[in-house]
XYZ file of C-alpha atoms in Angstrom:
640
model
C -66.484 89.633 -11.909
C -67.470 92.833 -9.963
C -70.887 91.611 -10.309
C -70.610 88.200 -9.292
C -68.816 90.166 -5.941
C -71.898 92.145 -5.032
C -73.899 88.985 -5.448
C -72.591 87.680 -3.141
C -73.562 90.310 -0.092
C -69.898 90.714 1.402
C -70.731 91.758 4.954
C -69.608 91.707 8.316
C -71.671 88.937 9.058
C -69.074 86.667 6.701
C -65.971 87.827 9.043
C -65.859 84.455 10.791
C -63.671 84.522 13.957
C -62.826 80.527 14.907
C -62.971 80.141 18.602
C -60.566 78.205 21.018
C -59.387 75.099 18.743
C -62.265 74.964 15.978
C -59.652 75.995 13.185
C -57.890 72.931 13.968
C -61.128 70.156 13.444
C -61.897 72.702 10.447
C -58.901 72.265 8.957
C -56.812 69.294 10.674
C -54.111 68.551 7.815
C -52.387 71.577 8.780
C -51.641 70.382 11.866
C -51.137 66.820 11.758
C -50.890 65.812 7.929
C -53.033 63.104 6.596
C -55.831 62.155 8.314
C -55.753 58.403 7.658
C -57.063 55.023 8.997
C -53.866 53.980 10.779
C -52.422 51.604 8.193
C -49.565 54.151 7.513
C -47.037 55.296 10.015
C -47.461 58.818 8.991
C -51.205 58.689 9.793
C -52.843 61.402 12.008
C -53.885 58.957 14.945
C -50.173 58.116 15.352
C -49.356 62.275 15.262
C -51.840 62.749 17.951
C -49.758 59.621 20.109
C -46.542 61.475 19.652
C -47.894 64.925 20.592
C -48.750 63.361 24.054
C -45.652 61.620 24.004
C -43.472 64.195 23.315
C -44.599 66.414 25.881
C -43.296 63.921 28.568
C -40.008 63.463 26.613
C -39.368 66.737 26.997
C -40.258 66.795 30.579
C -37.674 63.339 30.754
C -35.308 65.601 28.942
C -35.700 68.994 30.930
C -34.547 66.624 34.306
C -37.516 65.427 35.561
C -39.483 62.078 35.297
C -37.136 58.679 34.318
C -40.772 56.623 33.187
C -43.329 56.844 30.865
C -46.506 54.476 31.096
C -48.553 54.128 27.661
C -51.567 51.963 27.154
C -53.212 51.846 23.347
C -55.797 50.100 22.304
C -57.519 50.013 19.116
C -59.361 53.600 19.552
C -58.262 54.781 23.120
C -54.527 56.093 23.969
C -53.439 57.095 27.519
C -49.764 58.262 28.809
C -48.861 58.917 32.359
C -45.573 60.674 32.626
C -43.562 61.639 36.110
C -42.335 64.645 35.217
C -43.383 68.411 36.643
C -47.053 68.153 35.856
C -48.930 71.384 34.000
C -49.134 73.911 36.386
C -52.477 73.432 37.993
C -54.130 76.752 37.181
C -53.454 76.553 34.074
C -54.620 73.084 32.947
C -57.391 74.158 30.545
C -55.057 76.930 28.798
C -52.198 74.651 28.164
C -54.854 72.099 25.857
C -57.286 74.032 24.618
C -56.077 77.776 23.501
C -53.772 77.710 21.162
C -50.615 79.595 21.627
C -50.679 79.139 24.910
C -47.856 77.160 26.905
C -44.300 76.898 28.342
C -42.106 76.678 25.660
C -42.351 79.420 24.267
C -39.675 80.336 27.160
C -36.293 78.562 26.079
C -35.481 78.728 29.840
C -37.742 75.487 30.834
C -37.711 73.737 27.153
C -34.349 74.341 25.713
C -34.180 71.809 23.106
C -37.551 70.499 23.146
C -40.048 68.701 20.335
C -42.375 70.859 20.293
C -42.514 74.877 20.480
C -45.664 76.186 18.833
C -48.590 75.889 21.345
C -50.002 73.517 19.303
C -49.559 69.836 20.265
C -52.491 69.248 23.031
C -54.394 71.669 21.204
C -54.834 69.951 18.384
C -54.809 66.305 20.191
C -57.798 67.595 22.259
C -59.608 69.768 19.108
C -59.337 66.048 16.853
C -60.475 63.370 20.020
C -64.327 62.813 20.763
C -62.986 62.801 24.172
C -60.247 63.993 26.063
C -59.271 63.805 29.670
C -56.522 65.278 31.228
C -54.787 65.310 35.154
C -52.161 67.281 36.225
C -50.324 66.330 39.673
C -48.195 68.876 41.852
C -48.146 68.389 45.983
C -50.831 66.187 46.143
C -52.976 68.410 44.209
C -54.654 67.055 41.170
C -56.003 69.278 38.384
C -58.199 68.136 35.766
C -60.441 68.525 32.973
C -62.589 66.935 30.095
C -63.587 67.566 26.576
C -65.471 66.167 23.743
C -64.246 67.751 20.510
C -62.414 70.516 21.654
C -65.712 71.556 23.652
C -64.446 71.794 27.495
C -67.133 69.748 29.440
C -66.001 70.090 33.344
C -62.662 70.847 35.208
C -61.490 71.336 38.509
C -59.111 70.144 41.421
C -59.182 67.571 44.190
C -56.378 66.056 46.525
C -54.176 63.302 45.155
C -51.761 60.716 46.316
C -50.601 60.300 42.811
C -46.874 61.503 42.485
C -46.220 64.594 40.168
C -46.682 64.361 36.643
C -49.420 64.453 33.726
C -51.987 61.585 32.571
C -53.452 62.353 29.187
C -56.315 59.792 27.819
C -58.003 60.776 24.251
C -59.743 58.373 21.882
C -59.585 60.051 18.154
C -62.418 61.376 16.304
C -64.493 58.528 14.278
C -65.960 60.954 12.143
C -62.369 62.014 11.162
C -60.026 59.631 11.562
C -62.735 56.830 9.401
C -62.564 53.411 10.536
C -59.213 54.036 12.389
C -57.249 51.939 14.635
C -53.657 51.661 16.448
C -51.292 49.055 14.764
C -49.359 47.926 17.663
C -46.289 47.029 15.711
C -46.293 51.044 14.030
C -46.588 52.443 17.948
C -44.094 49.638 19.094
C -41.457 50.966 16.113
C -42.228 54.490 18.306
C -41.448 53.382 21.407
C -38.553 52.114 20.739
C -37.109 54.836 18.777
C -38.099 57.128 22.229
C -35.834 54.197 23.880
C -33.456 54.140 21.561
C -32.465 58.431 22.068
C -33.405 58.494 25.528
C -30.583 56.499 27.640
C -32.120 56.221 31.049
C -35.720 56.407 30.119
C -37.982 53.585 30.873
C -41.193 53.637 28.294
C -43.816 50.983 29.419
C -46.035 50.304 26.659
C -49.104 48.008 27.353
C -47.013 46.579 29.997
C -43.604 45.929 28.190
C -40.727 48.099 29.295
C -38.133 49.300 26.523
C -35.020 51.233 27.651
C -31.718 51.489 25.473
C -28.235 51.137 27.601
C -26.165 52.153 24.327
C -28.501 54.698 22.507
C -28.600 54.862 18.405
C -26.168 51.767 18.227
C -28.691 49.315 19.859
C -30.923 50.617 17.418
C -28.726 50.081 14.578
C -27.322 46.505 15.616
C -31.336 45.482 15.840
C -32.296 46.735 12.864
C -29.519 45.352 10.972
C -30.294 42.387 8.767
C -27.413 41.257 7.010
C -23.696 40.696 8.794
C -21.945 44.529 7.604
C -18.870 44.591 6.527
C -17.626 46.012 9.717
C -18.264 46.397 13.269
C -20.700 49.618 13.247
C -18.752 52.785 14.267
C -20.481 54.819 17.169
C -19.562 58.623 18.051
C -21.319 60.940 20.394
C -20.744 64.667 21.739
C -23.045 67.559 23.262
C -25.898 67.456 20.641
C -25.092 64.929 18.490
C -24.518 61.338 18.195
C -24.497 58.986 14.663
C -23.603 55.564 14.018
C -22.801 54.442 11.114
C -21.691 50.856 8.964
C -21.584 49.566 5.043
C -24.094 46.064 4.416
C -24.140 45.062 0.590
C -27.567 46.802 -0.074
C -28.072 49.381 -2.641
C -28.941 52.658 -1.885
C -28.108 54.667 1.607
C -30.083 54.063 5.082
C -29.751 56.445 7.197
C -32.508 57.287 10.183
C -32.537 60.827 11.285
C -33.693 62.073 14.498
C -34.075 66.267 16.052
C -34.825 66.705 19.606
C -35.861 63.146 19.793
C -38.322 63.393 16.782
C -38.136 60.628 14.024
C -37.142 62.942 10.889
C -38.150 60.219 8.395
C -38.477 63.207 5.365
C -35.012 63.828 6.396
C -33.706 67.060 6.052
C -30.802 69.807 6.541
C -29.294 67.106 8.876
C -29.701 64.547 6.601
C -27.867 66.023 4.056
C -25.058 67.147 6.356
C -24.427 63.737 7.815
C -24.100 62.396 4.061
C -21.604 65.163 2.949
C -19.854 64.888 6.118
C -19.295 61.154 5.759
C -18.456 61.022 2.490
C -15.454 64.007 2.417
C -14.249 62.602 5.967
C -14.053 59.005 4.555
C -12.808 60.382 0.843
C -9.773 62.678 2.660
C -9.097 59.828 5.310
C -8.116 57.103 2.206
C -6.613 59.633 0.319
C -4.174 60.037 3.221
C -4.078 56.442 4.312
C -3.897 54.201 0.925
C -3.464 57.015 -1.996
C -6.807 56.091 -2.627
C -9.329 58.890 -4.305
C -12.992 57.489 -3.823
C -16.355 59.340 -5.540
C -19.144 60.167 -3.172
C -21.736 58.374 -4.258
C -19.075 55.236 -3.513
C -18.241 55.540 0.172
C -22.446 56.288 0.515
C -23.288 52.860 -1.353
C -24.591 50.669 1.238
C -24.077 52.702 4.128
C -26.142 52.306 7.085
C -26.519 54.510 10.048
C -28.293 57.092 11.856
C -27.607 60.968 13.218
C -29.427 62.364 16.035
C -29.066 66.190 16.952
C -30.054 68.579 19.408
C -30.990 71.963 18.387
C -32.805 74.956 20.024
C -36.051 75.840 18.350
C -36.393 73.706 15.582
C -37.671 74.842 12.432
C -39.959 71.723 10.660
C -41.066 71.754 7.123
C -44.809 70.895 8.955
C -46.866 69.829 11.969
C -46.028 66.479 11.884
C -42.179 67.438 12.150
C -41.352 65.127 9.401
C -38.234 67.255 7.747
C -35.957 69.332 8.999
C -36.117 72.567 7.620
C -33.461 74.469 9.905
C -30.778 76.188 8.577
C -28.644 76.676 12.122
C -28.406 75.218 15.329
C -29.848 78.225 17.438
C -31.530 80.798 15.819
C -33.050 83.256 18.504
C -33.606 86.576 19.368
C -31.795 87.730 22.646
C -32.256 90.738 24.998
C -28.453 93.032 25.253
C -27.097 94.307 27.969
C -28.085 97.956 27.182
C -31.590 97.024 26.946
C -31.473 96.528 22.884
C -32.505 93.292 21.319
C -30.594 91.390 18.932
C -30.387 87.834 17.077
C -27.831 85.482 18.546
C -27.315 82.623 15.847
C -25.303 79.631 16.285
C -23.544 77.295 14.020
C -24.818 76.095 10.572
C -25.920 72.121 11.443
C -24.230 71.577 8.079
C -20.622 73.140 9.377
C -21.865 71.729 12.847
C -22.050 67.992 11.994
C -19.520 68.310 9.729
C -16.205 69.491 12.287
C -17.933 66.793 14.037
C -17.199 64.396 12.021
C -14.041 65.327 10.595
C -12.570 65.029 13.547
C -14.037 61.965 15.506
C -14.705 59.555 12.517
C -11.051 60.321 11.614
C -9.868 59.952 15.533
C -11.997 56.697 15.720
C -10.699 55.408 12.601
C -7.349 55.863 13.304
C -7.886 54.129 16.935
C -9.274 51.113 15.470
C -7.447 50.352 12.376
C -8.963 46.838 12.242
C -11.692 47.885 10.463
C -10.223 49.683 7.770
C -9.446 47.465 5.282
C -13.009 45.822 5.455
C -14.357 49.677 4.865
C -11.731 50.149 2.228
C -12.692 46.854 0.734
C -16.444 47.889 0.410
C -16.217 51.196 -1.088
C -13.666 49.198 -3.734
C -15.898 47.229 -4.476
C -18.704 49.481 -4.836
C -16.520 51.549 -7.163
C -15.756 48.859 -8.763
C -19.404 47.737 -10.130
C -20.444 51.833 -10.007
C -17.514 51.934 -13.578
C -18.833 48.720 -15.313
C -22.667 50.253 -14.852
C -21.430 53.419 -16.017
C -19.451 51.937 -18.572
C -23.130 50.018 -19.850
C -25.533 53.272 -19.137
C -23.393 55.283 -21.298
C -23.924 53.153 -24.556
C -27.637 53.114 -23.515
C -27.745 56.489 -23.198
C -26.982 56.862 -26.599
C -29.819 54.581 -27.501
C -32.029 56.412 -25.267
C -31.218 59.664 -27.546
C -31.530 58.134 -30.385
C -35.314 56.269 -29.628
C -36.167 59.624 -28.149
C -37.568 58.750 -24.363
C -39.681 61.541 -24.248
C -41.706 60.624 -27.258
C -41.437 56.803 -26.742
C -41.954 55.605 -23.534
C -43.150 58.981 -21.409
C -45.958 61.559 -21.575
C -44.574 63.731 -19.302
C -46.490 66.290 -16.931
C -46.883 70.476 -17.533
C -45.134 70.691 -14.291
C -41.568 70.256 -16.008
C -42.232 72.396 -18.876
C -41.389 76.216 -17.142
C -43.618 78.198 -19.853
C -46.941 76.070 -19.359
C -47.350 76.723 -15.730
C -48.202 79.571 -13.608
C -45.446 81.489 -11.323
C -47.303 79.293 -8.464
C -45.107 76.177 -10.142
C -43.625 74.837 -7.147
C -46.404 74.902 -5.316
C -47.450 71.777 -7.553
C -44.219 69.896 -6.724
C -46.015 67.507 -4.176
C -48.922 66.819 -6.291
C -46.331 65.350 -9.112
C -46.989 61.696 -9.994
C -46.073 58.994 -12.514
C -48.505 56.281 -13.811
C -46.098 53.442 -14.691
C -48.229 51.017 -16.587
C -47.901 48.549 -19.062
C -49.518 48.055 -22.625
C -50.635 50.735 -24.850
C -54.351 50.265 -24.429
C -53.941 50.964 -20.398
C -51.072 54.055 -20.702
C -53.786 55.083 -23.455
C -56.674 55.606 -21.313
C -54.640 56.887 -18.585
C -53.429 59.366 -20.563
C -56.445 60.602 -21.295
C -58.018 60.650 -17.681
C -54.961 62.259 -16.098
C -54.505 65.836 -14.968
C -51.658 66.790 -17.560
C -50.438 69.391 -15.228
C -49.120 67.528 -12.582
C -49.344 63.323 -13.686
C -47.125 61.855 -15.850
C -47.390 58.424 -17.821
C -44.499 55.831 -18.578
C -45.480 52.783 -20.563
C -43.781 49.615 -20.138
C -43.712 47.024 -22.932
C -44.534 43.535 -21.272
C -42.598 42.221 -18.342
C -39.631 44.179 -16.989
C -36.361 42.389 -16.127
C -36.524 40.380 -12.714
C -33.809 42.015 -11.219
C -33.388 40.323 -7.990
C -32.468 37.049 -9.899
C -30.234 39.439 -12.293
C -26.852 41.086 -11.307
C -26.359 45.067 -11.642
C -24.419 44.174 -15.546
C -27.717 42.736 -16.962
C -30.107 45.475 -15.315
C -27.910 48.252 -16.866
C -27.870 46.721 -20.517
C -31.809 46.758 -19.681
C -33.075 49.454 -21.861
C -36.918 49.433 -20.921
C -35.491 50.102 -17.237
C -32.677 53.004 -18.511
C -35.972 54.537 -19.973
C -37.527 54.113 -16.737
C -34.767 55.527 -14.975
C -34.168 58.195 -17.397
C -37.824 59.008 -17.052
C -37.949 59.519 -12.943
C -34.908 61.998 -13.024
C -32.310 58.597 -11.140
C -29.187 58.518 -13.427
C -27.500 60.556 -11.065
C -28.822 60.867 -7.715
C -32.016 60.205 -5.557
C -32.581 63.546 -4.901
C -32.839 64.482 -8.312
C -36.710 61.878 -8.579
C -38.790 64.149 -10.858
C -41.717 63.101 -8.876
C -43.310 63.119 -5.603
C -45.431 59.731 -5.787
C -44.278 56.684 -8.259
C -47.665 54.744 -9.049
C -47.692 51.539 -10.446
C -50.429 50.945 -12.273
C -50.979 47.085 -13.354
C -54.018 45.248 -14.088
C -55.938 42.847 -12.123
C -55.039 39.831 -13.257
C -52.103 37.143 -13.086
C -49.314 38.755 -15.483
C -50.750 42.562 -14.119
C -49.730 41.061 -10.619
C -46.420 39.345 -11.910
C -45.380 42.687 -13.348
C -46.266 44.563 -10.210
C -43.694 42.368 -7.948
C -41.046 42.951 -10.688
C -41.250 46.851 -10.896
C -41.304 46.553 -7.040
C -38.205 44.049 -7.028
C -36.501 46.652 -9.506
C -37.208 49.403 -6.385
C -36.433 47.274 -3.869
C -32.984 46.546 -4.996
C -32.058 49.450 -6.401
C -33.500 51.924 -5.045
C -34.645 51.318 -1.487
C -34.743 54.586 -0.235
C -37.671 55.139 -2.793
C -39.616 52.877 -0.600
C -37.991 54.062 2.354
C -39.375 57.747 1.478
C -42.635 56.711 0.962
C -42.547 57.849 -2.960
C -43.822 54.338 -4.002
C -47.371 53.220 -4.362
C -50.031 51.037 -6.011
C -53.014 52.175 -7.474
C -56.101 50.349 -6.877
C -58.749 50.540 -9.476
C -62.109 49.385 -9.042
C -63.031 45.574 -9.834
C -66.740 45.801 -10.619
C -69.210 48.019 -11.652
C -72.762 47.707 -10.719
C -75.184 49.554 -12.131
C -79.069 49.972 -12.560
C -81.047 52.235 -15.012
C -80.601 55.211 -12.754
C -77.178 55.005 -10.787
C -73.561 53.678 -11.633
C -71.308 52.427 -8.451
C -67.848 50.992 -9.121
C -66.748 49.115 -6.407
C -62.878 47.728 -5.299
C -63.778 44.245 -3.447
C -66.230 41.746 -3.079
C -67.792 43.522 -0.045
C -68.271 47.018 -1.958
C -70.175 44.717 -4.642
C -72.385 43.353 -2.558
C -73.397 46.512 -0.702
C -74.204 48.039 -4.095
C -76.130 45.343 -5.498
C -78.289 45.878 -1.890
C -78.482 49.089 -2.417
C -79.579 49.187 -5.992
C -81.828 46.345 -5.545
C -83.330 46.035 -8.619
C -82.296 45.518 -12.438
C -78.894 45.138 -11.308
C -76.127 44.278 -14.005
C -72.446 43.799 -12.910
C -69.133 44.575 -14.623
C -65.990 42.446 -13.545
C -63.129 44.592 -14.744
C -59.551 42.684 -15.299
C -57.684 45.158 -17.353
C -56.982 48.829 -17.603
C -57.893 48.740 -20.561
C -61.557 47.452 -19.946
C -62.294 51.163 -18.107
C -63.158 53.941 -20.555
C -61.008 56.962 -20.337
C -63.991 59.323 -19.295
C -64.657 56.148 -15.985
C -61.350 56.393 -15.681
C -60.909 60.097 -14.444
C -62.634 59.701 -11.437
C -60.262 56.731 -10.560
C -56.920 58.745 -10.799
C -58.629 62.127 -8.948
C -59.748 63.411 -5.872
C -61.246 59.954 -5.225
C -57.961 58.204 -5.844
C -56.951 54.864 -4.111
C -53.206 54.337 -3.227
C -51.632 51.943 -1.003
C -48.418 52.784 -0.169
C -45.641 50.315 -0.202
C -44.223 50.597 2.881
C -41.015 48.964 4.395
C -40.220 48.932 7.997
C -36.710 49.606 9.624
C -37.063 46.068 11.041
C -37.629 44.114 7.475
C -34.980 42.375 4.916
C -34.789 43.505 1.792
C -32.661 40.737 0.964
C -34.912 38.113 3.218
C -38.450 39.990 1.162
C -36.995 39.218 -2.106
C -36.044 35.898 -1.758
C -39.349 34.698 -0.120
C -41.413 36.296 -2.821
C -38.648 36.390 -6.505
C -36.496 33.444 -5.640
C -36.830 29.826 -6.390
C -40.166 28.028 -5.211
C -39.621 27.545 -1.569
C -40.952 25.231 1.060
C -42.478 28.702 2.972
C -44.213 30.506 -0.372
C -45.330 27.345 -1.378
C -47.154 27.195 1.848
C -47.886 30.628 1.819
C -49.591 30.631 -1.558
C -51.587 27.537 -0.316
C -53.082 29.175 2.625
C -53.986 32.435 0.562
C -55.480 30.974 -2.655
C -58.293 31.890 -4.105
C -59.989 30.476 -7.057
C -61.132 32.620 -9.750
C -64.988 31.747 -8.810
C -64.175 32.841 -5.808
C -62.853 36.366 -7.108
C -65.778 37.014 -9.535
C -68.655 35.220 -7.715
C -71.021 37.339 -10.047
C -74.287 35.050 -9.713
C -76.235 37.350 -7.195
């Protein structure tokens, strides 16, 4: 080892120091997460929106500015916001040197979004061209980059009233083949609308503003009758609405300082304690009633937005919470000393909270307690007979040994295989769930036994959405299933961060696809909701000449290999797992991985999605399947 050091001629010519934002396009997914094409909500391009965004927010939220005008297009983004404007002399500082900006003083941004110097920064480093204009007393100060790379500035008069316009167009050779969705950046908007009573946000010319806060967002995303009218409390720093539909599972949106908290987070957690020991002591009181948990939480939807000062977030995107206390910060004494003034927990925060106003509220509309009642009844009710069922099946499971049977497990669970870096790995975790031995057998082999797991499902899995809750928990393939992903007790408890499912390409691969989704879907929505669930796509065709091998995953990637290898060509059309030798199949399930992520919006029916695609043969899917047939010719197509 020492000589492979002086090998390598450590000098002072390999101390590197990064100038103004070139860390940032070095190494962009510790800023703003995934890079992404814009298909998923959580992709960069839609980071780099809210950044912008956020800044006016704050601005709205500091006093000043009551509109914000946003105009996306496919590649180019620009906000104008009426709020202070960046001071003018200090235009090119505030997006381009990091560290550099005002709220790092609590005084101007008390409870903003963003606090690390970061956000323009890295919208400016990751755009192949940024402009920005800064108005103050008919002064306008401006500037433009490409890249990061500051290509002219300066100042001119303006009639324009005070405020900021930001325009940026992402980075092609980063963000690959990217564009806006305008339904993801509506879903944004409106959430802005939704915290921000008083607010107008114009987007492409449509104006959202919210009169009544988190409830209008909860009565539109609602999409089943609830059992009740939704309940709807609100004090300095927090607000949180909440109601019981019939789904399974708990859906609960989570906002900080305006920011959509969709990992969830200390908040998270204290809104569902909160709920659940206010509601449990409440009944206990009013009808002698003694209700579990995981009861009053079945079904419940609702959301909790807070207001703290310096949020801690688990990363740049501000996904999760991380938080521990609702002011954290370091204060100057009167005798000159310095000290750390810290606030409440949130969890002892939201909790008095709630004690007292859910209890107040409930007691001032009594009309809708026996409907509440009713639901967590009946939620106990089914939560014994499953119970009841899983208990005898646990006893099977035991006995047909799940761990030997149905799962090949990952290193990553087994404490003396791994290094002290352990849980470091605990976001690379995965679990192939496939079916058949011959494709859980060459997965097996191809996966990295440290942190991917394999469950093996024998045929087709109930089809639960046409089953009730009694037939799914006498189910043992999906007790094994359950057992396997760490459910039987709560969600928090999944063993792993991403759930693949891992079918082949044909007609029953497909059919047993929907029905490990259905299973999800109505069980465990929040799976979905989380973002834990995901298909894998494996390539369809291979294509190969004497001298090269390309594997391609449509018709299009076929033909541009058979172009490109001209000559000799032969082609592969793979249908099963199975088909793929283990030694292909590494490259498949590594750093070259395809995953689409099932993804379910705040606005879509779980109930309405089910029936369309697992119920009986309807009018619409016949239709639908008309329009988007394709005949197996059409599929293969092989005669180049």
């Amino acid at each position: 080892m020492a000589e492979e050091i002086k090998a390598a001629n450590y000098t002072d010519d390999n101390i590197k120091t990064l100038e103004g934002v070139e860390h940032i396009r070095l190494r962009p997914g510790m800023y703003i997460g995934t890079l992404g094409n814009g298909d998923d909500p959580a992709d960069g391009i839609y980071v780099l929106l809210k950044e912008v965004v956020d800044n006016s927010i704050d601005e709205f939220s500091a006093g000043f500015g009551k509109q914000i005008h946003i105009t996306v297009s496919e590649k180019e983004v620009s906000v104008r916001d009426f709020g202070r404007g960046i001071p003018l002399n200090s235009v090119v500082k505030a997006v381009s040197i990091l560290n550099t900006g005002g709220k790092y003083d609590s005084k101007g941004y008390k409870k903003s979004v963003g606090l690390n110097g970061v956000g323009l920064k890295a919208v400016n480093a990751l755009s192949s061209h940024f402009y920005v204009e800064a108005y103050r007393d008919g002064m306008c100060s401006y500037a433009e980059f490409s890249a990061g790379k500051l290509l002219n500035d300066g100042q001119k008069p303006t009639k324009e009233k005070n405020g900021t316009y930001v325009k940026f167009i992402p980075d092609e050779n980063l963000f690959v083949g990217y564009s806006y969705r305008l339904d993801t950046v509506e879903s944004m908007i409106k959430n802005y609308s939704y915290l921000k009573k008083g607010l107008t946000l114009n987007l492409n010319g449509t104006a959202y503003k919210s009169e009544n806060g988190l409830l209008d967002l909860i009565n539109e995303k609602l999409s089943e009758e609830p059992h009740y009218a939704p309940i709807h409390i609100a004090g300095e720093d927090i607000e949180i609405v909440i109601t019981h539909g019939n789904s399974y599972g708990e859906n609960i949106t989570s906002f900080v300082n305006g920011q959509n908290t969709r990992d969830g987070g200390t908040h998270l957690a204290a809104i569902r304690e909160a709920v659940s020991k206010t509601l449990k002591e409440f009944f206990k009181v009013w009808s002698k009633k003694d209700f579990a948990p995981e009861d009053i939480r079945q079904g419940i939807i609702g959301a909790i937005s807070i207001q703290i000062q310096e949020p801690i977030f688990a990363n740049q995107a501000k996904t999760k919470l991380g938080s521990t206390y609702m002011w954290n910060q370091e204060v100057e004494n009167e005798d000159g000393t310095r000290s750390y003034d810290i606030g409440p927990t949130i969890r002892s925060f939201v909790n008095d909270f709630v004690k007292t106003n859910l209890d107040n509220y409930l007691h001032m509309h009594k009309e809708i307690i026996p409907a509440l009642q009713d639901k967590i009844a009946s939620s106990e009710k089914e939560r014994q007979e499953i119970s009841s069922i899983q208990k005898k099946a646990k006893e099977r499971n035991k006995r047909t040994s799940v761990y030997n049977k149905k799962l090949r497990d990952c290193k990553y669970h087994y404490k003396d295989k791994l290094p002290a870096a352990k849980e470091e790995l605990r976001d690379l975790t995965s679990i192939f769930i496939t079916e058949g031995d011959s494709a859980s057998g060459t997965i097996t082999k191809a996966r990295n036994a440290e942190t991917q797991a394999v469950f093996s499902l024998r045929g087709k899995p109930l089809n639960c959405y046409k089953e009730g809750p009694k037939k799914f928990a006498e189910n043992e393939e999906l007790n094994l299933l359950i057992n396997a992903l760490g459910l039987e007790e709560d969600i928090e408890d999944l063993r792993y961060r991403r759930i693949i499912v891992a079918t082949d390409a044909d007609d029953d691969g497909m059919h047993i696809r929907m029905l490990v989704l259905t299973f999800f879907l109505k069980y465990y929505p929040d799976l979905v909701r989380r973002g834990h669930v995901y298909i894998l796509q494996t390539p369809l065709f291979r294509v190969k000449n004497k001298k090269e091998v390309l594997y391609c995953y449509n018709q299009e990637e076929r033909d541009s290999a058979v172009k490109k290898l001209k000559t000799g060509v032969e082609i592969t059309r793979f249908k099963g797992l199975g088909e793929i030798s283990w030694n292909e199949f590494t490259e498949f399930i590594g750093d070259k991985m395809r995953l689409d992520k099932v993804k379910l919006s705040d606005e879509e029916s779980i109930s309405e999605l089910l029936e369309f695609y697992m119920g009986d043969n309807t009018f619409e899917r016949q239709n639908f399947i008309r329009q988007n047939l394709r005949s197996e010719a059409e599929l293969e197509d092989v005669n180049i």
